Amino acid sequence: MPKPRVFVTRAILPEGLKLISDFCEMDLWPGDLPPQRADLLKHVPGVEGILSLLTDRLDGEILDAAGAGLKVISNYAVGYDNIDVALASARKIAVGNTPGVLTDATADFAFSLLLAAARRVVEADRQVRSGQWKTWGPSILLGTSLYGTTLGLVGFGRIGQAMAKRASGFEMRVLYYDPSLPDDFSWGTAKRVDFETLLRESDFVSLHTPLTAETYHLINQHAFSLMKTDAILVNTARGPVVDSQALYRALKDKRIFAAALDVTEPEPLPVDSPLLSLENLIIAPHIASGNQVTRRKMSIMAAENLIAGLKGEPLPNCVNPQIYE
Ligand code: DGY
């Protein structure tokens, strides 16, 4: 019996790759950079499964190119805004993701960005290395305080809740905004508020929402105008949730104190992006889930989703379970 053919768009960690290559005829993209559009179109025809990364846009053109035999798309990420899930569902193609295993890694990183922005850690390091720092001084690199302040969480799913747990160690008051939660939802002492109240009252605003039509540029000029002038924005969700131009103005004009981003629009930012000239902005290269244990678990989870889909079984982590109804 021939093994099912799959296209894996980048090398994931070996544990997952081994599961896939044992069960499938695996076409593994060899590059460190994502396959270009033309490469995707060349590699998908006739495959039964695709293991994709968030850098691969899987839209109608790619699904058409794959053809009617495509059974499953397994995304190596919890987010899946790179995939046309509505179209995949219409064609009964199962789509999998990797929730849960990256919750703590992502919250750890978001919290470290929050602390680093509040205490200007990256800027301080730059000053020391460049020789700009001459001596200890009473008003050098003064930051904002964290203890007892208010953290506003936009999106209060698994990662938002993990942030709230971390915030309790700093005795922070926690507000959250998440229209997807049921009306009777409650969580410890965290307080549910509307979006504008969250922006007005928070010292730190941290984004944990998926990218959808509703959340695209949710943090825009109006949002910045409502935030406190010493507020800090943290984004570990998706770049386009923040309007980059509005962010640039807010940081440049000191409308807010600072921002720390793990995700940008686009990724990576062009080297001449005005955002990169700002001292009060930290930018990381989309690594919030990036610790070894987590990425290993993600590779196994993604492989298990792929293999279940190829076997015609429900995916252990499926974003479109309605296809089984
Ligand atoms: C995700 O999983 O969606 C992250 O952005 C990468 O791990």
Coordinates of C-alpha atoms in Angstrom, one line a residue, residues 22-221:
D22 CA 7.5 7.0 9.2
F23 CA 3.9 7.2 8.0
C24 CA 4.1 9.3 4.8
E25 CA 6.0 9.9 1.7
M26 CA 7.3 13.3 2.9
D27 CA 8.3 16.1 0.6
L28 CA 10.2 18.4 3.0
W29 CA 11.0 21.9 1.9
P30 CA 14.8 22.1 2.3
G31 CA 15.2 25.9 2.8
D32 CA 15.5 27.9 6.0
L33 CA 13.3 30.5 4.4
P34 CA 9.6 29.7 3.5
P35 CA 8.8 28.4 0.1
Q36 CA 7.8 31.2 -2.3
R37 CA 4.4 31.2 -3.8
A38 CA 5.6 29.5 -7.0
D39 CA 7.3 26.8 -4.9
L40 CA 4.1 26.1 -3.0
L41 CA 2.2 25.8 -6.2
K42 CA 4.8 23.4 -7.6
H43 CA 4.9 21.2 -4.5
V44 CA 1.3 20.7 -3.5
P45 CA -0.3 19.1 -6.6
G46 CA -1.5 15.6 -5.7
V47 CA -0.7 15.7 -2.0
E48 CA -3.1 14.4 0.7
G49 CA -1.7 16.5 3.4
I50 CA 0.2 19.8 4.0
L51 CA 2.1 20.6 7.1
S52 CA 2.3 24.4 7.0
L53 CA 3.8 27.2 9.0
L54 CA 2.3 30.6 9.8
T55 CA 4.5 32.0 7.0
D56 CA 2.6 30.0 4.3
R57 CA -0.5 31.6 2.9
L58 CA -2.8 28.7 2.0
D59 CA -5.7 30.3 0.0
G60 CA -8.0 29.1 -2.8
E61 CA -5.2 29.1 -5.4
I62 CA -3.1 26.7 -3.3
L63 CA -6.0 24.5 -2.4
D64 CA -7.0 24.3 -6.1
A65 CA -3.4 23.4 -7.0
A66 CA -3.4 20.7 -4.4
G67 CA -6.5 19.2 -5.9
A68 CA -9.4 17.1 -4.7
G69 CA -7.2 14.5 -2.8
L70 CA -6.1 17.1 -0.1
K71 CA -7.6 15.8 3.2
V72 CA -5.7 17.7 5.8
I73 CA -3.8 20.9 6.6
S74 CA -1.9 20.8 9.8
N75 CA -0.6 24.3 10.9
Y76 CA 2.5 24.4 13.1
A77 CA 1.0 27.2 15.2
V78 CA -2.0 27.9 17.4
G79 CA -3.0 30.8 15.1
Y80 CA -4.4 29.9 11.7
D81 CA -5.1 33.2 10.0
N82 CA -2.7 32.2 7.2
I83 CA -5.3 29.5 6.0
D84 CA -8.6 30.0 4.3
V85 CA -10.4 27.9 6.8
A86 CA -13.9 28.7 5.4
L87 CA -12.9 27.3 2.0
A88 CA -11.1 24.3 3.5
S89 CA -14.3 23.5 5.5
A90 CA -16.4 23.8 2.4
R91 CA -14.2 21.2 0.8
K92 CA -14.2 19.0 3.9
I93 CA -10.5 19.5 4.4
A94 CA -9.6 19.2 8.1
V95 CA -7.4 22.0 9.5
G96 CA -5.4 21.4 12.6
N97 CA -3.4 23.7 15.0
T98 CA -1.3 23.4 18.1
P99 CA -3.1 25.0 21.1
G100 CA -2.3 24.6 24.8
V101 CA 1.3 23.4 24.5
L102 CA 2.5 27.0 23.8
T103 CA 0.4 28.8 26.3
D104 CA 3.0 29.2 29.1
A105 CA 5.9 29.8 26.7
T106 CA 4.0 32.6 25.0
A107 CA 2.8 34.2 28.3
D108 CA 6.4 34.0 29.7
F109 CA 7.6 35.9 26.7
A110 CA 4.8 38.4 26.7
F111 CA 5.5 39.1 30.4
S112 CA 9.2 39.4 29.8
L113 CA 8.5 42.0 27.0
L114 CA 6.3 43.8 29.4
L115 CA 9.0 44.0 32.1
A116 CA 11.7 44.8 29.5
A117 CA 9.6 47.7 28.1
A118 CA 8.7 49.0 31.6
R119 CA 12.4 49.0 32.7
R120 CA 13.9 49.9 29.4
V121 CA 16.2 46.9 29.4
V122 CA 17.0 46.8 25.7
E123 CA 17.7 50.5 25.5
A124 CA 19.9 50.3 28.6
D125 CA 21.9 47.4 27.0
R126 CA 22.3 49.5 23.8
Q127 CA 23.6 52.5 25.8
V128 CA 26.2 50.4 27.7
R129 CA 27.5 48.7 24.5
S130 CA 27.7 52.0 22.6
G131 CA 29.7 53.7 25.3
Q132 CA 26.9 56.2 25.8
W133 CA 26.6 55.3 29.5
K134 CA 29.2 57.3 31.5
T135 CA 28.3 56.9 35.1
W136 CA 25.5 56.1 37.6
G137 CA 22.9 58.9 37.7
P138 CA 19.7 59.6 39.5
S139 CA 17.6 60.1 36.4
I140 CA 19.2 57.8 33.9
L141 CA 16.8 55.5 32.0
L142 CA 13.9 55.8 34.4
G143 CA 11.1 53.4 33.6
T144 CA 7.6 52.8 34.8
S145 CA 6.7 50.6 37.7
L146 CA 4.8 47.3 37.5
Y147 CA 3.9 46.4 41.1
G148 CA 0.2 47.2 41.9
T149 CA -0.6 48.7 38.4
T150 CA -3.3 47.6 36.0
L151 CA -2.9 45.0 33.3
G152 CA -5.4 45.1 30.4
L153 CA -5.7 41.9 28.4
V154 CA -7.3 42.1 25.0
G155 CA -8.3 38.5 24.4
F156 CA -8.8 36.3 27.5
G157 CA -8.3 32.7 26.3
R158 CA -5.6 30.4 27.5
I159 CA -2.7 32.8 27.0
G160 CA -4.6 35.8 28.4
Q161 CA -5.5 33.8 31.5
A162 CA -1.8 32.7 31.8
M163 CA -0.9 36.4 31.8
A164 CA -3.4 37.1 34.5
K165 CA -1.7 34.3 36.7
R166 CA 1.7 35.9 36.2
A167 CA 0.3 39.4 37.0
S168 CA -1.0 38.2 40.3
G169 CA 2.6 37.8 41.5
F170 CA 3.0 41.6 41.0
E171 CA -0.3 42.3 42.7
M172 CA -1.6 43.8 39.5
R173 CA -5.3 44.5 38.9
V174 CA -6.4 42.6 35.8
L175 CA -8.9 43.8 33.3
Y176 CA -9.9 41.9 30.2
Y177 CA -11.9 42.4 27.1
D178 CA -13.0 39.4 25.1
P179 CA -16.3 39.5 23.2
S180 CA -16.1 35.8 22.4
L181 CA -16.6 34.7 26.0
P182 CA -20.1 33.7 27.3
D183 CA -22.0 36.4 29.3
D184 CA -21.7 34.3 32.5
F185 CA -17.9 33.9 32.2
S186 CA -15.9 34.9 35.2
W187 CA -12.2 34.3 36.2
G188 CA -10.8 34.9 39.7
T189 CA -10.6 38.6 40.5
A190 CA -10.0 39.6 36.9
K191 CA -12.7 42.1 35.8
R192 CA -14.4 42.0 32.4
V193 CA -14.7 45.5 30.9
D194 CA -15.5 47.0 27.5
F195 CA -12.7 47.8 25.1
E196 CA -12.6 51.6 25.8
T197 CA -12.6 51.2 29.6
L198 CA -9.7 48.7 29.3
L199 CA -7.7 51.2 27.2
R200 CA -8.4 54.1 29.5
E201 CA -7.7 52.3 32.8
S202 CA -4.7 50.0 31.9
D203 CA -1.1 50.8 32.6
F204 CA -0.2 47.8 30.4
V205 CA -2.2 46.6 27.4
S206 CA -1.3 43.1 26.2
L207 CA -2.8 41.6 23.1
H208 CA -3.9 37.9 23.0
T209 CA -6.5 37.9 20.4
P210 CA -6.5 36.0 17.0
L211 CA -6.3 38.0 13.9
T212 CA -9.7 38.3 12.3
A213 CA -11.6 40.9 10.2
E214 CA -12.8 42.3 13.6
T215 CA -9.4 42.6 15.2
Y216 CA -7.5 43.9 12.2
H217 CA -6.0 47.3 13.3
L218 CA -8.0 47.1 16.5
I219 CA -5.2 49.1 18.1
N220 CA -5.4 52.2 15.9
Q221 CA -5.1 56.0 16.4

